[in-house]
Amino acid sequence: MENIRNFCIIAHIDHGKSTLADRLLEFTDTIADRDRQEQALDDMDLERERGITIKSHAIQMDYEQDGQKYVLNLIDTPGHVDFSYEVSRSIAACEGALLIVDATQGIQAQTISNLYLAIENNLEIIPVLNKMDLDNAMPEEVSDQIIDLIGCSLDDIIPASGKTGFGVDKILEAIIKRVPPPKGDPKAPFQALIFDSVFNSFRGIIAYFKVMNGEIRKGDHVKFFATKKEYHADEIGVLRMTQEPRAIMRTGDVGYIISGIKTAKEVHVGDTITHVNNPCLTAVDGFEKVKPMVFAGIYPVDADDYEELRASLEKLQLNDASLTFEPESSMALGFGFRCGFLGLLHMEIIQERLDREFDMSVITTVPNVSYRVISNKGEIIEVHNPSGLPDQKYIHHIEEPYIRAQIISKSDYLGAVMKLCIDKRGELLNQIYLTSDRVELSFNLPLGEIVFDFYDKLKSISKGYASFDYHLTGYKEANLSKLDILLNAEPVDALSTLIHRDNAFEFGRKMCVKLKELIPRQQFDIAIQAAIGAKIIARETIKAVRKDVTAKCYGGDISRKRKLLEKQKKGKKRMRQVGNVEVPQTAFLAVLKLD
């Protein structure tokens, strides 16, 4: 146990975590020359295409220093705020963390929030100044920021470059010197924490775990704490570039277990594994339930694929524990699921993964957040979906979730960032100058205003410099109303939204104009209306495709033409009563891009 070191890499997005992880793997000869590639640990096509880490990845390395052999378990984590749940799970399985800061950009919002996660879990922090090979690196300035943030000395900060491999040997020395070995009692009953799992179509579910106390041998009879299910450990082993089986795993080891589990519900991330005969008394604590921020409905394009979609979501949930879903139905789209995501990027990634990994084409409804409705009787109703809103006469008031947002930006963009937040009904709490040209702003903002395009707008007005982090602070009463979209006088529940009354008219008008462009013309006039309750606030009409019925009348009395036109008008009216309007998938997506 003395020679084991478990550590993770935390940083803001794009500060070079995966590149540095590649260098560590090469330096310790964990990866063969022929297998070398950029982002070696990112095994999803999506991660390579976008150049971001979506999943945290665990890998074991061997390293020798001063004649002593050490086992290093590294977990590379994502940097985007939407995947911070992955980071919190990785941190639970470690004793130390490499805090990587880009020497050209300095400390950004996600650096701070990931650092706080690590400090709460009492991890040993090793600060690393990455990208030192670049001409525009500012080592003195950024080192001062790190010293202010974590109170270390200048000698503790390791200058490095993930691209060239400079400083990697110093990092490995620091890991061995500063990161404590795992704590735990090898003689105690077996107790292990599951921090991730994947689905394998041949072997069932593979759970990744860290042994907290005791030891496990191949073939042991084990049980899972939360589900009370019992299994035999068919195979246990460690995670290298491939899975390597072992006969025994001891305290402090990180590895995987295959026990032929078929159903996804039986493995929970954060659950504890123990022996059946000599169980531990308590589960490993410190695992939080995930709190979804954005909700959207996901429906199969073909209604017959409903059960298949459920199975796909369950398998995906194994690999991404921050996804939550429950069944729901919609008048327009049939049966589907109400899914909870941590943000819009997370939602986009889930959609992509359903398409690529499970070949499921789905329709996604307008994303929204969860609201609290206080009824006249004083009952509190949680509403995730505008169609679940009670009638106006039963509602006393509606409360919406608020967040505290921390935005770190260059001071040149201060005015533009403030204007953006105030337009989104934000209220400035304070502003602190971190250095002469970097400023941190704290805002109170309604979560509903930031789920659509806030992050994209923030990036574009600050030329990519501003970084953004947020946490939920609670609910506040708000003047919200339900905006319905009616097609041919029929409400389309998948397009309805809860919106602040001041913005409703503008949003309704834009929706109608956009839908007019996207919905194909029919044989009859289609009225597109935006309504609050019974009051229509905007309308557009898609004109009917008409046949020229008067073409055969050459001259003659006008009444002949009139008769033919009247006959056509009656037919159109009859058709409108029975006709229904198909809303194309592009219309649902276009609502997200409304600006």
XYZ file of C-alpha atoms in Angstrom, residues 125-551:
427
model
C -2.981 19.635 -4.533
C 0.052 19.798 -6.853
C -0.095 22.959 -9.001
C 1.320 22.602 -12.543
C 1.921 25.480 -14.944
C 1.271 24.000 -18.392
C 2.053 25.236 -21.953
C 5.369 26.789 -20.890
C 6.751 26.211 -24.412
C 4.446 28.868 -25.931
C 5.810 32.347 -26.699
C 2.847 34.109 -25.072
C 3.174 32.249 -21.722
C 3.085 34.533 -18.641
C 4.713 32.363 -15.935
C 5.285 35.115 -13.304
C 1.779 36.540 -13.553
C 0.017 33.154 -13.542
C 2.234 31.846 -10.708
C 1.115 34.824 -8.592
C -2.521 33.938 -9.327
C -1.935 30.317 -8.227
C -0.167 31.439 -5.029
C -3.114 33.773 -4.219
C -5.596 30.997 -4.896
C -4.131 28.073 -2.941
C -1.546 29.749 -0.717
C 1.387 27.581 -1.811
C 4.969 28.790 -2.269
C 6.574 29.502 -5.652
C 8.739 26.355 -5.374
C 5.625 24.154 -5.168
C 4.521 25.144 -8.679
C 5.923 22.853 -11.385
C 6.496 24.440 -14.827
C 5.721 21.920 -17.599
C 4.641 21.464 -21.177
C 2.284 18.707 -22.256
C 3.344 19.149 -25.876
C 7.119 18.810 -25.501
C 7.200 16.681 -22.322
C 9.195 19.291 -20.374
C 8.749 18.933 -16.592
C 7.040 15.518 -16.676
C 9.791 13.904 -14.569
C 9.347 16.655 -11.921
C 5.579 15.996 -11.871
C 6.112 12.271 -11.237
C 8.600 13.005 -8.463
C 6.139 15.424 -6.850
C 3.331 12.838 -7.040
C 5.427 10.275 -5.199
C 6.750 12.785 -2.664
C 3.585 14.797 -1.931
C 0.563 12.560 -2.589
C -0.127 10.352 0.457
C -0.578 6.592 -0.041
C -4.169 5.310 0.307
C -5.533 5.082 3.837
C -7.417 1.974 4.800
C -7.201 -1.196 6.830
C -6.043 -4.288 4.843
C -7.327 -6.539 7.661
C -10.844 -5.017 7.796
C -13.843 -6.525 5.940
C -13.784 -5.819 2.203
C -15.253 -2.440 1.219
C -14.962 -0.815 -2.241
C -16.462 2.269 -3.884
C -17.886 2.082 -7.428
C -16.937 5.277 -9.246
C -17.881 4.353 -12.823
C -19.322 1.551 -14.952
C -19.599 0.572 -18.605
C -21.786 -1.834 -20.556
C -20.189 -4.608 -22.578
C -22.564 -6.536 -24.825
C -20.658 -9.813 -24.272
C -19.733 -9.648 -20.584
C -22.564 -7.574 -19.099
C -21.846 -4.626 -16.860
C -18.265 -3.847 -15.866
C -18.001 -1.759 -12.674
C -14.868 0.296 -11.877
C -14.057 0.453 -8.174
C -11.479 1.543 -5.632
C -10.737 -0.769 -2.682
C -11.141 1.249 0.539
C -10.547 -1.560 3.073
C -9.765 -5.274 2.976
C -9.133 -7.337 -0.150
C -11.046 -9.215 -2.849
C -10.080 -12.420 -4.661
C -11.302 -13.794 -7.971
C -14.466 -15.875 -7.494
C -15.446 -14.219 -4.169
C -19.137 -13.983 -3.308
C -19.860 -10.234 -3.147
C -22.912 -8.035 -2.652
C -23.830 -4.480 -3.582
C -24.986 -2.260 -0.733
C -27.687 -0.126 -2.396
C -29.395 -2.859 -4.423
C -28.743 -5.758 -1.946
C -27.924 -7.979 -4.969
C -25.332 -10.761 -4.667
C -22.865 -11.912 -7.336
C -19.682 -13.909 -7.842
C -16.619 -11.948 -8.945
C -15.981 -13.818 -12.233
C -13.064 -11.552 -13.074
C -11.245 -8.755 -11.281
C -8.294 -6.765 -12.522
C -6.588 -3.446 -13.128
C -7.141 -0.864 -15.850
C -4.212 -0.523 -18.235
C -4.613 0.439 -21.890
C -6.600 -2.816 -21.862
C -8.103 -4.600 -18.851
C -5.575 -6.893 -17.133
C -7.019 -9.643 -14.901
C -5.580 -10.187 -11.399
C -6.154 -12.928 -8.817
C -6.357 -10.543 -5.837
C -6.908 -6.795 -5.290
C -5.846 -5.182 -2.024
C -6.578 -1.963 -0.136
C -5.840 1.142 -2.213
C -6.027 -0.643 -5.586
C -8.203 0.711 -8.387
C -9.648 -1.738 -10.901
C -12.698 -3.386 -12.435
C -15.045 -6.246 -11.584
C -17.063 -8.384 -14.006
C -19.792 -10.460 -12.408
C -22.249 -11.115 -15.225
C -24.712 -8.380 -14.258
C -27.251 -7.972 -17.035
C -29.598 -5.202 -15.874
C -28.430 -1.623 -15.665
C -30.569 -0.817 -12.590
C -28.456 -3.134 -10.419
C -25.304 -1.012 -10.534
C -25.290 2.458 -9.012
C -22.314 4.755 -9.227
C -21.317 5.609 -5.652
C -22.516 2.230 -4.344
C -20.353 0.063 -2.088
C -19.278 -3.545 -2.773
C -18.580 -5.905 0.129
C -18.338 -9.637 0.892
C -21.493 -11.637 1.607
C -19.950 -13.721 4.419
C -18.014 -10.976 6.199
C -19.685 -7.700 5.176
C -18.580 -4.195 6.163
C -21.152 -2.393 8.319
C -21.392 0.950 6.536
C -21.359 2.141 2.942
C -18.673 4.535 1.699
C -20.163 7.998 2.172
C -19.617 11.348 0.497
C -21.410 10.632 -2.752
C -23.988 13.216 -3.758
C -27.064 12.631 -5.849
C -26.789 14.458 -9.147
C -28.943 17.593 -9.562
C -30.014 18.065 -13.188
C -30.169 21.692 -14.339
C -31.898 21.394 -17.718
C -34.853 19.189 -18.636
C -35.972 18.147 -22.107
C -38.212 15.466 -23.555
C -36.570 12.803 -25.741
C -38.946 10.900 -28.042
C -38.266 8.169 -30.603
C -38.923 9.269 -34.194
C -40.726 5.968 -34.725
C -43.186 5.219 -31.889
C -42.371 1.479 -32.034
C -38.816 2.169 -30.830
C -39.966 3.267 -27.343
C -38.710 0.155 -25.509
C -35.465 0.216 -27.467
C -34.950 3.855 -26.446
C -35.488 2.913 -22.791
C -32.816 0.192 -23.025
C -30.408 2.589 -24.764
C -30.910 5.256 -22.089
C -30.327 2.709 -19.307
C -27.050 1.585 -20.876
C -26.018 5.192 -21.422
C -26.849 6.038 -17.796
C -24.380 3.371 -16.656
C -21.621 5.214 -18.444
C -22.899 8.693 -17.609
C -24.414 8.714 -14.135
C -25.426 12.382 -14.380
C -28.193 11.537 -16.870
C -31.627 11.124 -15.261
C -34.820 10.113 -17.075
C -38.437 9.166 -16.437
C -41.260 8.186 -18.825
C -43.700 10.828 -20.089
C -46.134 11.204 -22.963
C -47.008 14.070 -25.255
C -50.041 14.687 -27.452
C -47.862 15.626 -30.407
C -45.047 13.093 -30.054
C -46.495 10.026 -28.302
C -44.473 8.189 -25.635
C -40.970 9.264 -24.649
C -38.801 10.246 -21.691
C -38.286 13.388 -19.670
C -34.522 13.623 -19.279
C -32.480 15.745 -16.887
C -29.104 17.100 -18.038
C -26.387 19.188 -16.400
C -26.391 21.709 -19.248
C -26.958 22.227 -22.967
C -23.614 20.723 -24.044
C -24.426 17.635 -21.972
C -27.804 17.405 -23.730
C -26.174 17.696 -27.160
C -23.609 15.000 -26.295
C -26.312 12.584 -25.055
C -28.256 13.075 -28.291
C -25.105 12.420 -30.339
C -24.218 9.329 -28.296
C -27.732 7.875 -28.664
C -27.378 8.268 -32.406
C -23.817 6.877 -32.702
C -23.628 4.184 -30.057
C -27.210 2.891 -30.153
C -28.381 3.987 -33.610
C -31.429 5.756 -32.120
C -32.798 8.777 -33.978
C -34.732 10.922 -31.504
C -36.730 14.147 -31.333
C -35.790 16.503 -28.503
C -38.260 19.059 -27.169
C -37.484 22.593 -26.004
C -35.207 22.393 -22.944
C -36.380 24.065 -19.745
C -35.655 24.044 -16.018
C -37.793 22.820 -13.124
C -40.194 25.280 -11.509
C -42.102 25.254 -8.245
C -45.793 26.008 -8.380
C -47.410 27.117 -5.116
C -51.135 26.355 -5.316
C -53.946 28.320 -3.640
C -54.033 25.654 -0.906
C -50.325 26.183 -0.229
C -49.177 22.896 -1.788
C -45.804 22.869 -3.589
C -45.824 21.162 -6.994
C -42.565 20.542 -8.899
C -43.058 21.165 -12.619
C -40.422 19.981 -15.129
C -42.617 20.412 -18.152
C -44.901 23.329 -19.120
C -47.701 20.892 -20.022
C -47.708 19.719 -16.388
C -48.684 23.194 -15.166
C -52.065 23.349 -13.339
C -54.777 25.785 -14.507
C -54.088 29.443 -13.798
C -57.029 29.643 -11.358
C -55.371 27.085 -9.028
C -51.954 28.799 -9.003
C -51.061 31.261 -6.257
C -47.574 31.952 -7.663
C -44.694 30.278 -9.494
C -41.100 30.200 -8.248
C -38.090 29.704 -10.506
C -34.580 28.453 -9.660
C -31.819 31.046 -9.254
C -28.093 30.516 -9.545
C -25.058 32.391 -8.371
C -22.816 32.809 -11.396
C -19.109 33.618 -11.213
C -17.674 35.055 -14.389
C -13.956 35.727 -14.757
C -13.105 37.943 -17.704
C -10.585 40.437 -19.034
C -11.540 43.918 -17.850
C -11.851 45.118 -21.498
C -15.066 43.100 -21.833
C -16.538 44.132 -18.480
C -19.280 46.358 -19.929
C -20.435 43.810 -22.506
C -20.541 40.978 -19.944
C -22.526 43.120 -17.482
C -25.012 44.125 -20.190
C -25.511 40.472 -21.168
C -26.220 39.463 -17.546
C -28.566 42.398 -16.893
C -30.492 41.648 -20.122
C -30.969 38.137 -18.744
C -32.643 39.614 -15.598
C -29.404 39.260 -13.597
C -28.494 41.263 -10.528
C -24.859 42.153 -9.821
C -23.656 41.018 -6.388
C -20.019 42.093 -6.491
C -17.003 42.592 -8.695
C -13.408 41.914 -7.676
C -10.268 42.718 -9.657
C -8.064 39.623 -9.407
C -5.223 41.417 -11.228
C -5.049 44.746 -13.044
C -6.777 43.336 -16.147
C -8.782 40.345 -14.823
C -12.061 40.819 -13.045
C -14.401 38.391 -11.296
C -18.122 39.215 -11.402
C -20.737 37.538 -9.223
C -24.343 37.644 -10.427
C -27.690 36.320 -9.262
C -29.361 34.952 -12.393
C -32.514 32.947 -13.118
C -31.429 29.508 -14.351
C -34.122 29.548 -17.057
C -32.421 32.499 -18.753
C -29.026 30.839 -19.076
C -29.953 27.372 -20.348
C -30.408 28.423 -23.976
C -27.537 30.442 -25.373
C -25.991 32.327 -22.458
C -22.687 30.444 -22.547
C -22.269 30.856 -26.325
C -23.019 34.576 -26.135
C -20.636 35.038 -23.230
C -17.844 33.358 -25.193
C -18.443 35.444 -28.311
C -18.609 38.854 -26.593
C -15.435 38.124 -24.631
C -13.570 36.612 -27.637
C -13.411 33.309 -25.752
C -11.711 34.731 -22.638
C -14.569 34.833 -20.137
C -15.051 31.691 -18.087
C -18.239 30.812 -16.306
C -19.169 28.692 -13.330
C -22.386 28.505 -11.342
C -24.168 26.825 -8.461
C -27.833 26.711 -7.469
C -28.845 29.079 -4.669
C -32.599 28.456 -4.348
C -35.980 29.511 -5.690
C -37.564 32.965 -6.003
C -41.052 34.098 -6.941
C -41.271 35.179 -10.581
C -43.822 36.661 -12.962
C -43.967 33.681 -15.322
C -46.613 32.643 -17.778
C -47.099 29.617 -19.994
C -46.722 30.396 -23.681
C -48.591 27.974 -25.944
C -48.069 27.572 -29.676
C -51.253 26.697 -31.559
C -51.208 25.205 -35.045
C -54.573 25.212 -36.741
C -56.073 26.071 -33.303
C -54.545 22.890 -31.772
C -51.882 23.407 -29.059
C -48.539 21.651 -29.742
C -47.467 20.680 -26.214
C -43.864 19.973 -27.231
C -43.386 23.623 -28.212
C -44.933 25.236 -25.139
C -42.606 27.074 -22.747
C -42.715 28.829 -19.387
C -41.414 32.331 -19.875
C -41.159 35.650 -18.058
C -44.184 37.790 -18.931
C -42.008 40.711 -20.094
C -40.312 38.535 -22.723
C -43.379 36.526 -23.758
C -44.661 38.816 -26.539
C -41.256 39.110 -28.231
C -40.512 35.379 -27.944
C -43.999 34.401 -29.180
C -43.651 36.604 -32.257
C -40.228 35.161 -33.108
C -41.520 31.603 -32.688
C -44.415 32.226 -35.084
C -42.151 33.781 -37.719
C -39.655 30.927 -37.424
C -42.329 28.217 -37.648
C -43.818 29.908 -40.709
C -40.483 29.423 -42.480
C -40.106 25.801 -41.402
C -43.550 24.217 -41.705
C -44.304 23.116 -45.278
C -47.402 24.532 -47.006
C -50.528 22.383 -47.020
C -53.741 22.278 -49.070
C -55.352 24.637 -46.523
C -54.401 27.793 -44.627
C -52.526 27.099 -41.395
C -52.772 29.633 -38.587
C -49.721 29.693 -36.280
C -50.612 31.447 -33.034
C -48.788 32.179 -29.795
C -51.154 32.355 -26.830
C -50.998 33.048 -23.099
C -54.089 31.415 -21.645
C -56.959 32.432 -23.943
C -55.213 35.577 -25.193
C -53.541 35.343 -28.614
C -50.403 37.512 -28.605
C -48.959 36.770 -32.066
C -50.101 35.196 -35.321
C -48.697 34.182 -38.697
C -50.548 32.422 -41.528
C -49.106 29.870 -43.928
C -51.074 30.307 -47.140
C -52.620 27.265 -48.789
C -51.243 25.678 -51.935
C -54.047 26.421 -54.405
C -54.993 25.086 -57.774
C -56.046 27.734 -60.284
C -59.694 26.635 -60.625
C -60.655 29.614 -62.810
C -58.124 28.748 -65.537
